[in-house]
PDB file of C-alpha atoms in Angstrom:
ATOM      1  CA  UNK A 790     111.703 -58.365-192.884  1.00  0.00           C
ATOM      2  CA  UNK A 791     112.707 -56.544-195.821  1.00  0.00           C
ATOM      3  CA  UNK A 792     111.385 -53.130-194.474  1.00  0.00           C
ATOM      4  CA  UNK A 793     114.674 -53.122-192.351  1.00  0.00           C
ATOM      5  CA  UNK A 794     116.060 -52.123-196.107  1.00  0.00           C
ATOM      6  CA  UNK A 795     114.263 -48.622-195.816  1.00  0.00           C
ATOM      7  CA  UNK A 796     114.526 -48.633-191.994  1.00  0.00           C
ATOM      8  CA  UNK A 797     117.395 -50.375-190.604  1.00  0.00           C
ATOM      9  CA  UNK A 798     117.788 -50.742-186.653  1.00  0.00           C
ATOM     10  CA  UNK A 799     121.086 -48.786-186.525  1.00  0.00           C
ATOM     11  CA  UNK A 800     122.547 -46.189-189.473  1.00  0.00           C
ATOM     12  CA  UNK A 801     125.830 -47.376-189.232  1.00  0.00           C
ATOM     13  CA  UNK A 802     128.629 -50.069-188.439  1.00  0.00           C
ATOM     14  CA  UNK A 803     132.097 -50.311-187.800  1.00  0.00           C
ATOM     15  CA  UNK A 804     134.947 -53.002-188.130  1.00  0.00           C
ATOM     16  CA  UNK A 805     138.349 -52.787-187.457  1.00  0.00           C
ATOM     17  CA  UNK A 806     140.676 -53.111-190.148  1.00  0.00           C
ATOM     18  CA  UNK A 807     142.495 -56.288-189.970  1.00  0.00           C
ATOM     19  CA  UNK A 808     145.368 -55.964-192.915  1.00  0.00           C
ATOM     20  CA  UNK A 809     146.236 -53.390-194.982  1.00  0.00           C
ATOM     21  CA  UNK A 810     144.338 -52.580-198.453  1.00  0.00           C
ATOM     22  CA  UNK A 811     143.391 -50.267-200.803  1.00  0.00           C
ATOM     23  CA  UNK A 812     140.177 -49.683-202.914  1.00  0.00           C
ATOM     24  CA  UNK A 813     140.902 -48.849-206.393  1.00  0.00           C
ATOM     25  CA  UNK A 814     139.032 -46.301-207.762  1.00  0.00           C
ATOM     26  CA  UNK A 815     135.727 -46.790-209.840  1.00  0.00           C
ATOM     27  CA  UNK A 816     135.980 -43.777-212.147  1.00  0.00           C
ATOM     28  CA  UNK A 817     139.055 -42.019-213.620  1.00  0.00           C
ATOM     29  CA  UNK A 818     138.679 -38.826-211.942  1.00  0.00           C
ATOM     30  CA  UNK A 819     139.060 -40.687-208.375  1.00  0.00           C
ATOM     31  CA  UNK A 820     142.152 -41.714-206.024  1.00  0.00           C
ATOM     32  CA  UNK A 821     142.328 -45.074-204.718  1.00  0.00           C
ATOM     33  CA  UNK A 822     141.857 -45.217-200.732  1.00  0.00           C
ATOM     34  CA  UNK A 823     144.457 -46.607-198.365  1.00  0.00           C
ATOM     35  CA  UNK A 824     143.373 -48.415-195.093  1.00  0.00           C
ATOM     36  CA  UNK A 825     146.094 -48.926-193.270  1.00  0.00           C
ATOM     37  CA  UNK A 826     145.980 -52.256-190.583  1.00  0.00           C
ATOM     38  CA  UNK A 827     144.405 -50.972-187.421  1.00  0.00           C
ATOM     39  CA  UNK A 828     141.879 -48.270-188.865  1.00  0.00           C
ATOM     40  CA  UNK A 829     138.428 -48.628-187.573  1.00  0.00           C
ATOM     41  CA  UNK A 830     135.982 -48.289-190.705  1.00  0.00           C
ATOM     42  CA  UNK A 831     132.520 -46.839-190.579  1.00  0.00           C
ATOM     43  CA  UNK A 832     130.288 -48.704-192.549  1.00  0.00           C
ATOM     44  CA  UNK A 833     127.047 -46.644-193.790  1.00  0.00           C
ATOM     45  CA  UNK A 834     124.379 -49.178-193.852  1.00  0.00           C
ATOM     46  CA  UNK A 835     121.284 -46.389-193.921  1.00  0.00           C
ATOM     47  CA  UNK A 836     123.202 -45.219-197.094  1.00  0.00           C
ATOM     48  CA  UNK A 837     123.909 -48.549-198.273  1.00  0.00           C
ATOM     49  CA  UNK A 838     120.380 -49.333-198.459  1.00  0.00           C
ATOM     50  CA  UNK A 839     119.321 -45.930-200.154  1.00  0.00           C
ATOM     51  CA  UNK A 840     121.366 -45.883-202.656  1.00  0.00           C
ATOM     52  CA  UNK A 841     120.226 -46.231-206.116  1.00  0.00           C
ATOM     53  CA  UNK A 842     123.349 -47.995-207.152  1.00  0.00           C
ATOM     54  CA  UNK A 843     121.889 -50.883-205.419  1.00  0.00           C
ATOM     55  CA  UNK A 844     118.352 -50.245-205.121  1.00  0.00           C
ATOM     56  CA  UNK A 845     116.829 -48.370-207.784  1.00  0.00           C
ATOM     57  CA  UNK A 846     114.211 -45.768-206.496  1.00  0.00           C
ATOM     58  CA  UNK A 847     115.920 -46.532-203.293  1.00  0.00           C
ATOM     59  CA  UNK A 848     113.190 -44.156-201.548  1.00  0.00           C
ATOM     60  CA  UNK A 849     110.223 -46.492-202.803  1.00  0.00           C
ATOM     61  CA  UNK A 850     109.484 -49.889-200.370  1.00  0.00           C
ATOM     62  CA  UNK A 851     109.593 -52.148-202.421  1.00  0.00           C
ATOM     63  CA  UNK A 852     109.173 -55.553-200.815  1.00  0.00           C
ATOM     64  CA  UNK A 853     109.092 -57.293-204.117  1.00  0.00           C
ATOM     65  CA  UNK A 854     112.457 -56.286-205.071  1.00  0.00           C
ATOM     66  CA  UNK A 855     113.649 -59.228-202.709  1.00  0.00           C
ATOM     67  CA  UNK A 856     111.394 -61.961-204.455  1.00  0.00           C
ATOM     68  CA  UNK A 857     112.553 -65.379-205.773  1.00  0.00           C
ATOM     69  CA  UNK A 858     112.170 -63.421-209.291  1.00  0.00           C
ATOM     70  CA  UNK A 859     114.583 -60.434-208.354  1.00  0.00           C
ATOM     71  CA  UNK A 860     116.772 -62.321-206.434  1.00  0.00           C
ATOM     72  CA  UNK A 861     119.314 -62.257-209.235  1.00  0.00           C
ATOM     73  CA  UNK A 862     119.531 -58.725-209.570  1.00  0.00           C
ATOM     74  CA  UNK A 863     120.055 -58.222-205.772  1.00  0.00           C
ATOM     75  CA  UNK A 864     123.740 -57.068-204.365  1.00  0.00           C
ATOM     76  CA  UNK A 865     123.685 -59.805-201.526  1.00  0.00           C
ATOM     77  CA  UNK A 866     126.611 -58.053-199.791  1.00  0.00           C
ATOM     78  CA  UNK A 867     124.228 -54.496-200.057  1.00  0.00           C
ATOM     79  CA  UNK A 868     121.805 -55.781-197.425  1.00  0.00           C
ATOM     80  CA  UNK A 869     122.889 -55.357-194.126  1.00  0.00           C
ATOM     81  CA  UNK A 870     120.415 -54.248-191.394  1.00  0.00           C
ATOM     82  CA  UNK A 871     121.826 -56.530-188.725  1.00  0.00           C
ATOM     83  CA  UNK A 872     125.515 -56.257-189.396  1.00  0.00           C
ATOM     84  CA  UNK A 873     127.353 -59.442-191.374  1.00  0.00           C
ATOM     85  CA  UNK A 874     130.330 -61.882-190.685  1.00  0.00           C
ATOM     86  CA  UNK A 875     131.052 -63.104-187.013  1.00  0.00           C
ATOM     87  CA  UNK A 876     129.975 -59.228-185.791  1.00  0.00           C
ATOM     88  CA  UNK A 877     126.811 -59.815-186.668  1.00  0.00           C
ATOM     89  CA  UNK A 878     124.146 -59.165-184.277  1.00  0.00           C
ATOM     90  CA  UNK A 879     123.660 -62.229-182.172  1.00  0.00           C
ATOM     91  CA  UNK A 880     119.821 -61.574-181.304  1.00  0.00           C
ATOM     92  CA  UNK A 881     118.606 -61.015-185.588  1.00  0.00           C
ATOM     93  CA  UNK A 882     117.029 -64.241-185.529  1.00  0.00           C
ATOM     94  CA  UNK A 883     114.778 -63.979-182.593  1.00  0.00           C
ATOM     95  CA  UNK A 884     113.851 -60.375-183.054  1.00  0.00           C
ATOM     96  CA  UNK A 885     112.883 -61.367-186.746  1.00  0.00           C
ATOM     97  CA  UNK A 886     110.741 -64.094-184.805  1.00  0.00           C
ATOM     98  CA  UNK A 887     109.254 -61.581-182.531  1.00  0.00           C
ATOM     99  CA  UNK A 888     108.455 -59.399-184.794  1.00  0.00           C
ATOM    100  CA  UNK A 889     106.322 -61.402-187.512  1.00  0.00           C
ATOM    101  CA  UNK A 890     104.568 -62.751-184.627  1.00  0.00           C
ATOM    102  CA  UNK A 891     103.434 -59.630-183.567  1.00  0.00           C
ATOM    103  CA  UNK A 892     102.869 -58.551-187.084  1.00  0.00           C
ATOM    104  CA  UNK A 893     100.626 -61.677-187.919  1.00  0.00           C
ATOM    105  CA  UNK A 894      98.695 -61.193-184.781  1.00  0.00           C
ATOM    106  CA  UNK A 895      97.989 -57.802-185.106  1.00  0.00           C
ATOM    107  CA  UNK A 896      97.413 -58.195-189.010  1.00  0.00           C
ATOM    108  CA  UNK A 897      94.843 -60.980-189.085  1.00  0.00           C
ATOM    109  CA  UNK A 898      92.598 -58.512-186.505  1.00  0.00           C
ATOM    110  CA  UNK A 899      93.362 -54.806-187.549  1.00  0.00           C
ATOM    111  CA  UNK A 900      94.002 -52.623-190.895  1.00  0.00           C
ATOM    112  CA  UNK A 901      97.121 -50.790-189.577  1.00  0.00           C
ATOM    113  CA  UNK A 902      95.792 -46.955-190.923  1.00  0.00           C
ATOM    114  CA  UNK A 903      97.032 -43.161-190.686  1.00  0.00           C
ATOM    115  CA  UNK A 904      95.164 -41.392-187.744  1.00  0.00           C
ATOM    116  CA  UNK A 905      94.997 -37.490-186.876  1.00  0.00           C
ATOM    117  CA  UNK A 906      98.352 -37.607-184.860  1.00  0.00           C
ATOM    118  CA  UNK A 907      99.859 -39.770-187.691  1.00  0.00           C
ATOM    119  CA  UNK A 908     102.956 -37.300-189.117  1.00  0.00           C
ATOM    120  CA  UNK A 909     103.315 -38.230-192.828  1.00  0.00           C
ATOM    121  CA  UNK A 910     106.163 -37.938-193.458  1.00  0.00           C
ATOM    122  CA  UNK A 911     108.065 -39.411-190.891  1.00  0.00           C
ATOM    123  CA  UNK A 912     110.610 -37.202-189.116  1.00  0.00           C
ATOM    124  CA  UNK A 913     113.683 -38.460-188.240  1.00  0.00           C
ATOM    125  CA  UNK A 914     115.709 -37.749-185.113  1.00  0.00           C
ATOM    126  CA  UNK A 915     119.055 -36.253-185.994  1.00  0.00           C
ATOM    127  CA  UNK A 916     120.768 -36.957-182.288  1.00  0.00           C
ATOM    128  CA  UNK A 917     119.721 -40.675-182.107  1.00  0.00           C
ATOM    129  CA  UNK A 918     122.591 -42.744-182.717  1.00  0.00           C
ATOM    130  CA  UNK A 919     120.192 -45.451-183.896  1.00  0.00           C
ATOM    131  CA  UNK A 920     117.047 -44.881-186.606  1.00  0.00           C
ATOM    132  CA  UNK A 921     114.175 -43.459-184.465  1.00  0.00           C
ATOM    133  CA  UNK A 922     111.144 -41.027-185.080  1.00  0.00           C
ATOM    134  CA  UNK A 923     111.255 -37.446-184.037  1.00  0.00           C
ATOM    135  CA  UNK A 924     108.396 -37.968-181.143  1.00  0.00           C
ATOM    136  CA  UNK A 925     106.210 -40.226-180.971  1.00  0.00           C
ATOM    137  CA  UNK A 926     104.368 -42.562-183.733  1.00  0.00           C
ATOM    138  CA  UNK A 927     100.835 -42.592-184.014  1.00  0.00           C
ATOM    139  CA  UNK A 928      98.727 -45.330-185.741  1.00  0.00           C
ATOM    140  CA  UNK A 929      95.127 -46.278-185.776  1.00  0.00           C
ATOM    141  CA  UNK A 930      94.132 -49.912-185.732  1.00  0.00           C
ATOM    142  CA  UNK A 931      90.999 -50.734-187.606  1.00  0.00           C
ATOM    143  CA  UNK A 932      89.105 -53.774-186.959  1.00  0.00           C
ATOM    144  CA  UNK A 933      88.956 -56.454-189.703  1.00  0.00           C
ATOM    145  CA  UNK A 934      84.843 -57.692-190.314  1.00  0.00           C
ATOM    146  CA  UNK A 935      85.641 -61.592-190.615  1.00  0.00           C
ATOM    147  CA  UNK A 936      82.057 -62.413-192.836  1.00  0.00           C
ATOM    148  CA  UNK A 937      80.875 -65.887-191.455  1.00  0.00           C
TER     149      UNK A 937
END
C-alpha cells in the first residue's frame, strides 16, 4: 500500500540508541552529531517520506514511483510506514491484508468520488499523535454499471 508513503499510520518513531556514534556531516558548513549510548532517537517518518531528497515532488502520489521499473532508484531504507528491524509493527501484514480486501470489495462496486462535505484539501489534526483528519472524512460512493 504505497499510499502509506504520503499518509503513514504514525508521524514518527523512536529507538533507543544502543552504542555510541556519530553522523558525519553531509555539507561543509555542518557539525557532525554525537549520539551518545542510551539516547532515545526520534525518527521522522512523515518527513522521511516527504522529502524530496528521496521522493522527488514528494507532495505528488505517485504510486508508480514504487514499480518494478523505479525500483532502482528507490532509497529502500526511506520507506518506513510501519517501523523496520525487530520494532517493527507486529500487525503490518494483516492490516495490509485487511485493507486491500476492503479496497477490492468496495472498488469492483463503487467509484470512490468527492461529495459536498468532502474538504479538499485535507486538514490535518495538529494534537493527534498519529496522522488523522481534522473532523470527519466525507466520500461519496458511486455505483459501477457492470454492461452484460
Amino acid at each position: 500500500m504505497k499510499v502509506l508513503r504520503k499518509w503513514p499510520i504514525v508521524l514518527s518513531s523512536d529507538r533507543l540508541c544502543s552504542q555510541s556514534y556519530t553522523i558525519q556531516p553531509s555539507k561543509s558548513d555542518e557539525k557532525p552529531v554525537h549520539i551518545e549510548k542510551g539516547t532515545v532517537v526520534m525518527i521522522p517518518i512523515f518527513g522521511l517520506h516527504r522529502d524530496a531528497q528521496y521522493y522527488p515532488d514528494p507532495e505528488r502520489f505517485d504510486p508508480e514511483r514504487f514499480s518494478e521499473q523505479n525500483k532502482d532508484n528507490l532509497n529502500t531504507n526511506s520507506y518506513l510506514p510501519f517501523g523496520a528491524g525487530p520494532r517493527g509493527c507486529i500487525g503490518n501484514k494483516i492490516s495490509l491484508l485487511q485493507v486491500k480486501t476492503i479496497f477490492y470489495h468496495v472498488l469492483t462496486h463503487f467509484e470512490v468520488v468527492p461529495c459536498r462535505e468532502t474538504r479538499i484539501p485535507i486538514e490535518l489534526n495538529r494534537k493527534s499523535i498519529t496522522l488523522m483528519c481534522e473532523g470527519k472524512v466525507w466520500l461519496g460512493l458511486k455505483p459501477i454499471i457492470k454492461s452484460k
